[in-house]
Coordinates of C-alpha atoms in Angstrom, one line a residue:
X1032 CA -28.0 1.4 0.9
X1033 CA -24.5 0.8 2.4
X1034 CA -23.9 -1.2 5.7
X1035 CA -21.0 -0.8 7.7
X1036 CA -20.0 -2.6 10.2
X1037 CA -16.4 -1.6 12.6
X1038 CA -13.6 -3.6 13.4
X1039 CA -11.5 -2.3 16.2
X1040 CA -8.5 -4.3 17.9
X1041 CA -7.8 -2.5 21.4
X1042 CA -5.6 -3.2 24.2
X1043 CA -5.6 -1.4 27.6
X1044 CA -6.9 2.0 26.0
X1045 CA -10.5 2.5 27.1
X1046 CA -10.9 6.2 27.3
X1047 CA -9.4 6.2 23.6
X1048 CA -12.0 3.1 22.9
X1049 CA -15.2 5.2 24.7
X1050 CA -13.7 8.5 22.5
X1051 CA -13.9 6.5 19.0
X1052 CA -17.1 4.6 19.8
X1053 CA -18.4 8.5 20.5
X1054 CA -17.3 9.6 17.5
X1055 CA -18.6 7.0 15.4
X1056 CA -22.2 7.2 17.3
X1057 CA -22.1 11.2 15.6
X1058 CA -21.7 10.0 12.6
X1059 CA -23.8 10.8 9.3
X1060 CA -24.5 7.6 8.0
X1061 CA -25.2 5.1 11.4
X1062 CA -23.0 1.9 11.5
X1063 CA -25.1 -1.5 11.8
X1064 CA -22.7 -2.5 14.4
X1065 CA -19.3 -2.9 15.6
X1066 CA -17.0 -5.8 16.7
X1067 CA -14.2 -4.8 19.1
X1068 CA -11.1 -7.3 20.0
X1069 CA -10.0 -6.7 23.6
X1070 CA -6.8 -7.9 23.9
X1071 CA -6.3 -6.8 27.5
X1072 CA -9.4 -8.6 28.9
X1073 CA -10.7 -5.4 29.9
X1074 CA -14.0 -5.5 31.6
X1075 CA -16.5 -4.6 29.2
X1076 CA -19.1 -3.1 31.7
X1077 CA -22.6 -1.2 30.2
X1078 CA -20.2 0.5 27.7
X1079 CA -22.3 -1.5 24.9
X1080 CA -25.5 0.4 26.2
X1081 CA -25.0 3.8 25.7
X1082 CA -23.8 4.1 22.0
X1083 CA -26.7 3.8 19.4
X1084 CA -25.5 0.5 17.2
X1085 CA -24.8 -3.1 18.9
X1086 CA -21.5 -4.0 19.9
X1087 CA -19.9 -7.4 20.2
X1088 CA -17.3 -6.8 22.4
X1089 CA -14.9 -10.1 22.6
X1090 CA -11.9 -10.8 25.1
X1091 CA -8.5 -12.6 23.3
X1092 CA -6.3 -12.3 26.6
X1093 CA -3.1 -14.4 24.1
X1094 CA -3.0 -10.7 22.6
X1095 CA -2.0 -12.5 19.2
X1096 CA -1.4 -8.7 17.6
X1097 CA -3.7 -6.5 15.5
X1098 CA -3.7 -8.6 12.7
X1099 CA -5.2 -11.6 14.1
X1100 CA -7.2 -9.7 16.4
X1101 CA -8.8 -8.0 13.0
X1102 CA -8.9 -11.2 11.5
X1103 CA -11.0 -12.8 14.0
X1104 CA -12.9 -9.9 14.3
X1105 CA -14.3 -9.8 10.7
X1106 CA -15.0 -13.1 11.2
X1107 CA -16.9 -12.4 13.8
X1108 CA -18.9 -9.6 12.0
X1109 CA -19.8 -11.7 9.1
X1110 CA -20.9 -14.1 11.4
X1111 CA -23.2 -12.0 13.5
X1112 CA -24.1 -9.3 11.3
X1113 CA -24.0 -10.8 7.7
X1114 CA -22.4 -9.7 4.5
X1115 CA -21.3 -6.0 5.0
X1116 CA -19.0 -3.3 4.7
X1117 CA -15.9 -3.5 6.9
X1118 CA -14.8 -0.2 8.8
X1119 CA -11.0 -1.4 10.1
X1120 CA -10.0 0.9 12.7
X1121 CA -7.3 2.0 15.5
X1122 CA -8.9 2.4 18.8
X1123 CA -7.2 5.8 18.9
X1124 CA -8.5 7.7 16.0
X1125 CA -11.4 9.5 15.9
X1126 CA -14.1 9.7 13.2
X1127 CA -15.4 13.4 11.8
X1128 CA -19.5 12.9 11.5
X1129 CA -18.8 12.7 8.0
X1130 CA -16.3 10.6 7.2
X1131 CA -17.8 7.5 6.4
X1132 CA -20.0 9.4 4.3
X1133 CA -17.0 10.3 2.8
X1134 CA -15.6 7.0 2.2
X1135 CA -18.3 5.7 1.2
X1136 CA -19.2 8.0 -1.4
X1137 CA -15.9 8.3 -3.2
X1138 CA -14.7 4.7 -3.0
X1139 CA -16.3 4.7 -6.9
X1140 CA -16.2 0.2 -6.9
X1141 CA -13.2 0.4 -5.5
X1142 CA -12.0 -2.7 -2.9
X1143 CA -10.9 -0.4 -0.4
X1144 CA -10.6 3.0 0.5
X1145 CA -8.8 5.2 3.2
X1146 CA -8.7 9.0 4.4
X1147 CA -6.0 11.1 5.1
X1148 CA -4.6 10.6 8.9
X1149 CA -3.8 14.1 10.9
X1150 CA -2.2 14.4 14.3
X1151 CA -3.3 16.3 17.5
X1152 CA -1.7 20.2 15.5
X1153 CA -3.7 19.0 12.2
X1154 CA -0.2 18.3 10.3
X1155 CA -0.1 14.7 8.2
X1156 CA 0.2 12.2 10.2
X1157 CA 0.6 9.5 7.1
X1158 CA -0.7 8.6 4.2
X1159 CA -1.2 5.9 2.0
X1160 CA 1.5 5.3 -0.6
X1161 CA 0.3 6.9 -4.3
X1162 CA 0.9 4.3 -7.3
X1163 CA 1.6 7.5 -9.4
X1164 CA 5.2 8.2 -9.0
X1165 CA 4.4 12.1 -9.3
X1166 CA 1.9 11.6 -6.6
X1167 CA 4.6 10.2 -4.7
X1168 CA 6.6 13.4 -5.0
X1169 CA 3.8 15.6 -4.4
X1170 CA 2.6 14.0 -1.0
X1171 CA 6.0 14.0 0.6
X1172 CA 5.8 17.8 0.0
X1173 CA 2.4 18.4 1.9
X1174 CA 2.6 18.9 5.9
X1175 CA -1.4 19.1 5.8
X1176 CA -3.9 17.3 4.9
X1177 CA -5.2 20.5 3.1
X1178 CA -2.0 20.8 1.6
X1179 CA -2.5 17.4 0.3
X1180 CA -5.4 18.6 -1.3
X1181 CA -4.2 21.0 -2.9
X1182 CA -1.2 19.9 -4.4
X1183 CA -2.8 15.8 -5.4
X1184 CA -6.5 16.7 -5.5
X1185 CA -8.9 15.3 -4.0
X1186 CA -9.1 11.6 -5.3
X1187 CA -9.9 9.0 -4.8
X1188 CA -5.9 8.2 -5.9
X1189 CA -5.1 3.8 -6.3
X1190 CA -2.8 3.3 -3.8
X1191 CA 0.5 0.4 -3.5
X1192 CA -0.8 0.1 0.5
X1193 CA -2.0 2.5 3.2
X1194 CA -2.2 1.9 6.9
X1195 CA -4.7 0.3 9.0
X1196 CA -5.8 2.5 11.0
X1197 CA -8.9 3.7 9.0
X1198 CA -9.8 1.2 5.9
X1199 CA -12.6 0.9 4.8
X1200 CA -13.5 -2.5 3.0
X1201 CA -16.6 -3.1 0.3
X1202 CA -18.6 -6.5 1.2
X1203 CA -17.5 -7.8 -2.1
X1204 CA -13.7 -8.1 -0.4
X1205 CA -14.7 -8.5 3.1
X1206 CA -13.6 -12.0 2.5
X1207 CA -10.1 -11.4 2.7
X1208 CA -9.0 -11.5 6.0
X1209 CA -5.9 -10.0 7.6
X1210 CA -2.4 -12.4 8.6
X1211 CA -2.2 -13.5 11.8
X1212 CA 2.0 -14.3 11.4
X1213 CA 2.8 -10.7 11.8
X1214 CA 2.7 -10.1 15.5
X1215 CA 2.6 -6.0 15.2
X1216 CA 3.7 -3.6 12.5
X1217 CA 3.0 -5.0 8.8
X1218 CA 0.0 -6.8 8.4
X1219 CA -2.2 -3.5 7.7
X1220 CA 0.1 -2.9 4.8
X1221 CA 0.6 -6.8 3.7
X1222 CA -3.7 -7.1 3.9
X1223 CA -3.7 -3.6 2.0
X1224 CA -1.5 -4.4 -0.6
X1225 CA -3.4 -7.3 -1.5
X1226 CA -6.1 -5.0 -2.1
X1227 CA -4.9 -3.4 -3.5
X1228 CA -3.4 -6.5 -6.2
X1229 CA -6.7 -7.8 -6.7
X1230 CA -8.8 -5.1 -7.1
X1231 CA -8.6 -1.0 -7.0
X1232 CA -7.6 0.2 -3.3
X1233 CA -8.2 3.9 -3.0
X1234 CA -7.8 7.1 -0.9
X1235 CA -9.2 10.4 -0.7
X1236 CA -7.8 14.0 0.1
X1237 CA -11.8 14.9 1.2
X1238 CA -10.9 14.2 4.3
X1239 CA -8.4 13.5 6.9
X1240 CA -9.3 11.1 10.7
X1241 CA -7.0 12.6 13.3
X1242 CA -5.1 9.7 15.2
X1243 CA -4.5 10.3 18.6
X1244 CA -2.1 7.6 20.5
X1245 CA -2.4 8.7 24.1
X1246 CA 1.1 10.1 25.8
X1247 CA 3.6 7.8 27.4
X1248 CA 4.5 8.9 30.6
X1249 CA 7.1 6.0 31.4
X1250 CA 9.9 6.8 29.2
X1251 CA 11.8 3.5 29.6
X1252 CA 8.6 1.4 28.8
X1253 CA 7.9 3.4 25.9
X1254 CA 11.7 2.9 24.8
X1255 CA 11.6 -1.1 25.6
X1256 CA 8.2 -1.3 23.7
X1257 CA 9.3 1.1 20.6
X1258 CA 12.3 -1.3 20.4
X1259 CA 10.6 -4.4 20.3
X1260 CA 8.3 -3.0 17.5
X1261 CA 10.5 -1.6 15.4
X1262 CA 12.3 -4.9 15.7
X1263 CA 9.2 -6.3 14.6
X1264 CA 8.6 -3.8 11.6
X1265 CA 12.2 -4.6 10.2
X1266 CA 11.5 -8.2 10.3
X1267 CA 7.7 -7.9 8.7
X1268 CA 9.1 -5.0 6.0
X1269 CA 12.2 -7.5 4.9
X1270 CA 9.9 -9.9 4.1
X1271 CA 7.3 -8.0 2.6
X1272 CA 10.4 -6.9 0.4
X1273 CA 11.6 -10.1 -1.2
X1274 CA 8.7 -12.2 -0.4
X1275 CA 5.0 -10.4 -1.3
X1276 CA 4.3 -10.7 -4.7
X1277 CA 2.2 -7.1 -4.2
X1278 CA 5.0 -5.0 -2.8
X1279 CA 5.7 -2.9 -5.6
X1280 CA 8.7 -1.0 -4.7
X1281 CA 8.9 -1.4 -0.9
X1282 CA 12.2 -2.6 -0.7
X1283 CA 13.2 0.8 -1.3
X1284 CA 11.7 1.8 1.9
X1285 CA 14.1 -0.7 3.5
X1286 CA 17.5 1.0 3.9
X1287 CA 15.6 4.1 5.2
X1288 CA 13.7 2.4 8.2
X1289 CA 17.1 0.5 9.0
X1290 CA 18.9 3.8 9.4
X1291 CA 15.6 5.1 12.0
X1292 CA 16.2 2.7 13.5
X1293 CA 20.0 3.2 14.2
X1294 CA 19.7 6.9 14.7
X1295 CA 16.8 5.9 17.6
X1296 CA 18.4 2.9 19.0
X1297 CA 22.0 3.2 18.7
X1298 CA 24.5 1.5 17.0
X1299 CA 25.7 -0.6 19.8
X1300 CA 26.0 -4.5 19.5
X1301 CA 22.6 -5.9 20.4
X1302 CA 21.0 -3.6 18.2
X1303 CA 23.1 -4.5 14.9
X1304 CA 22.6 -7.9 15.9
X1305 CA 18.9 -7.3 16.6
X1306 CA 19.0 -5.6 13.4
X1307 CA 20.7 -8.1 11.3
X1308 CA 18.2 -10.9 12.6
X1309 CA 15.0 -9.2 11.5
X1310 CA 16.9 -8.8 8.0
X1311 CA 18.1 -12.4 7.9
X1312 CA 15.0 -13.5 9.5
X1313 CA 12.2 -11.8 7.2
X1314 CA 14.0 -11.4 3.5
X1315 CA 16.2 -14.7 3.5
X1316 CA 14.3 -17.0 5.4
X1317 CA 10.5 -16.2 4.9
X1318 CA 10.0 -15.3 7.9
X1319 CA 7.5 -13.1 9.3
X1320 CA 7.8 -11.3 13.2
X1321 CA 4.8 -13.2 14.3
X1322 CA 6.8 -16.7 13.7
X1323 CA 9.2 -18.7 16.2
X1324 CA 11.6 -16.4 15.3
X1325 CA 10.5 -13.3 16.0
X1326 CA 9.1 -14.8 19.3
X1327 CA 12.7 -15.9 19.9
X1328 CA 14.2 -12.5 19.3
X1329 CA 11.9 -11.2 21.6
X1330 CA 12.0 -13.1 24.0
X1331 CA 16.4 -12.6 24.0
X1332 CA 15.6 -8.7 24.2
X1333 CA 13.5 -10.1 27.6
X1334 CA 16.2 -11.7 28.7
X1335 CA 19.0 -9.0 28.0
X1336 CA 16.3 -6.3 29.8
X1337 CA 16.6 -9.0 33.0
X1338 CA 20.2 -8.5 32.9
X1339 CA 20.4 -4.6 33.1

């Protein structure tokens, strides 16, 4: 019998939290518990009471990013609920009553294994990256997760990396524990790709967790904060490039998400200077966006945003 115990990272999203802990409290085979990282300091109220597992709900108001916060987190669950399963998740997906059944039945000894991710129109919302080339190809042709299916089968596929926002880990590799260096945007891939290098990482076309980010309704903030993170992506992907000895091909990724990140941003000075830092920073130096030097470039898009 499988035991499963959730990880969540959150941060000023409690209606998204209350929706997943819902979904997961539907859910075909029960969880033993779950551990969630609040990195907003939210009040935690009753919310433990009224879901059908025990939750350990922990405040981290130094917001160190998701990967410490899901670093700490497993800790935590070994700690308090012993050698089990780890469920990684985003506090804004939601879990189908039988996913983890799912998961759990296809992951065939694998490390890890992960789902499909849909958005709110049921279109692909992304996907793990296929270590078939041909798999590759087909993928990029599907725009739903039933197309996936169709064209790839239904798995489970080995997979280079896959996101974090639904992973699900066997006890065996629970060990392994997430970077804390990465600030935001990175470390899901970096802790999946190692995985993924020392064992089998999986996913599945059987089923696909729709991820639901709620709406910004302050346009600026959202540009200001999609900036820093991109910023923060570049940097973490350049050194994931030249520097992880599981990226397989990534550095072919990198030209791509550069040129995003033009056609979003602009190509005015501060952003090809912005730009050229996270390169310099994360493939020459070692660097990744969760060191000094990512702190300093954020904090000098701070002080340029005072200025305006």
């Amino acid at each position: 019998m499988n035991r499963v115990v959730a990880v969540v990272v959150t941060w000023r999203r409690e209606r998204e939290l209350e929706r997943l802990l819902a979904s997961m409290a539907q859910s075909s085979v029960p969880f033993q518990g779950c551990v969630v990282m609040d990195h907003a300091g939210t009040v935690p109220g009753e919310i433990s009471a009224r879901f059908p597992f025990p939750i350990r709900r922990v405040q981290d108001l130094s917001n160190p990013g998701p990967g410490a916060g899901w670093a700490n987190g497993a800790r935590i669950a070994r700690e308090v609920f012993g050698e089990t399963d780890l469920l990684y998740l985003d506090d804004d997906v939601v879990l189908p009553p039988d996913a983890l059944e799912i998961l759990l039945r296809e992951k065939h000894g694998a490390s890890a294994i992960c789902p499909l991710l849909e958005n709110d129109r049921g279109e692909l919302w992304g996907f793990p990256e296929p270590v078939s080339k041909i798999d590759r190809r087909k993928i990029r042709q599907a725009r739903t997760p039933a197309d996936a299916l169709a064209l790839l089968g239904p798995g489970p596929h080995p997979f280079c990396w896959a996101t974090g926002a639904c992973l699900l880990v066997d006890a065996a590799a629970a060990g392994a524990r997430h970077r804390k260096d990465f600030w935001m945007l990175g470390e899901d891939l970096e802790f999946s790709m190692r995985l993924a290098g020392a064992g089998r990482g999986v996913f599945t076309c059987r089923v696909a967790i729709p991820h639901l980010p709620p709406e910004q309704t302050d346009r600026e903030a959202a540009r200001k904060s999609d900036y820093r993170k991109f910023c923060s992506l570049l940097q973490n992907l350049s050194y994931l490039a030249f520097h992880s000895p599981h990226s397989r091909h990534l550095w072919w990724y990198l030209p791509g998400n550069f040129r995003r990140f033009f056609r979003t941003h602009g190509w005015g000075f501060s952003c090809l200077r912005d730009a050229a830092t996270c390169l310099l920073q994360g493939a020459l130096f070692g660097h990744p966006a969760g060191t000094a030097s990512g702190a300093a470039l954020r904090e000098r898009m701070a002080r340029r945003e005072l200025r305006r």
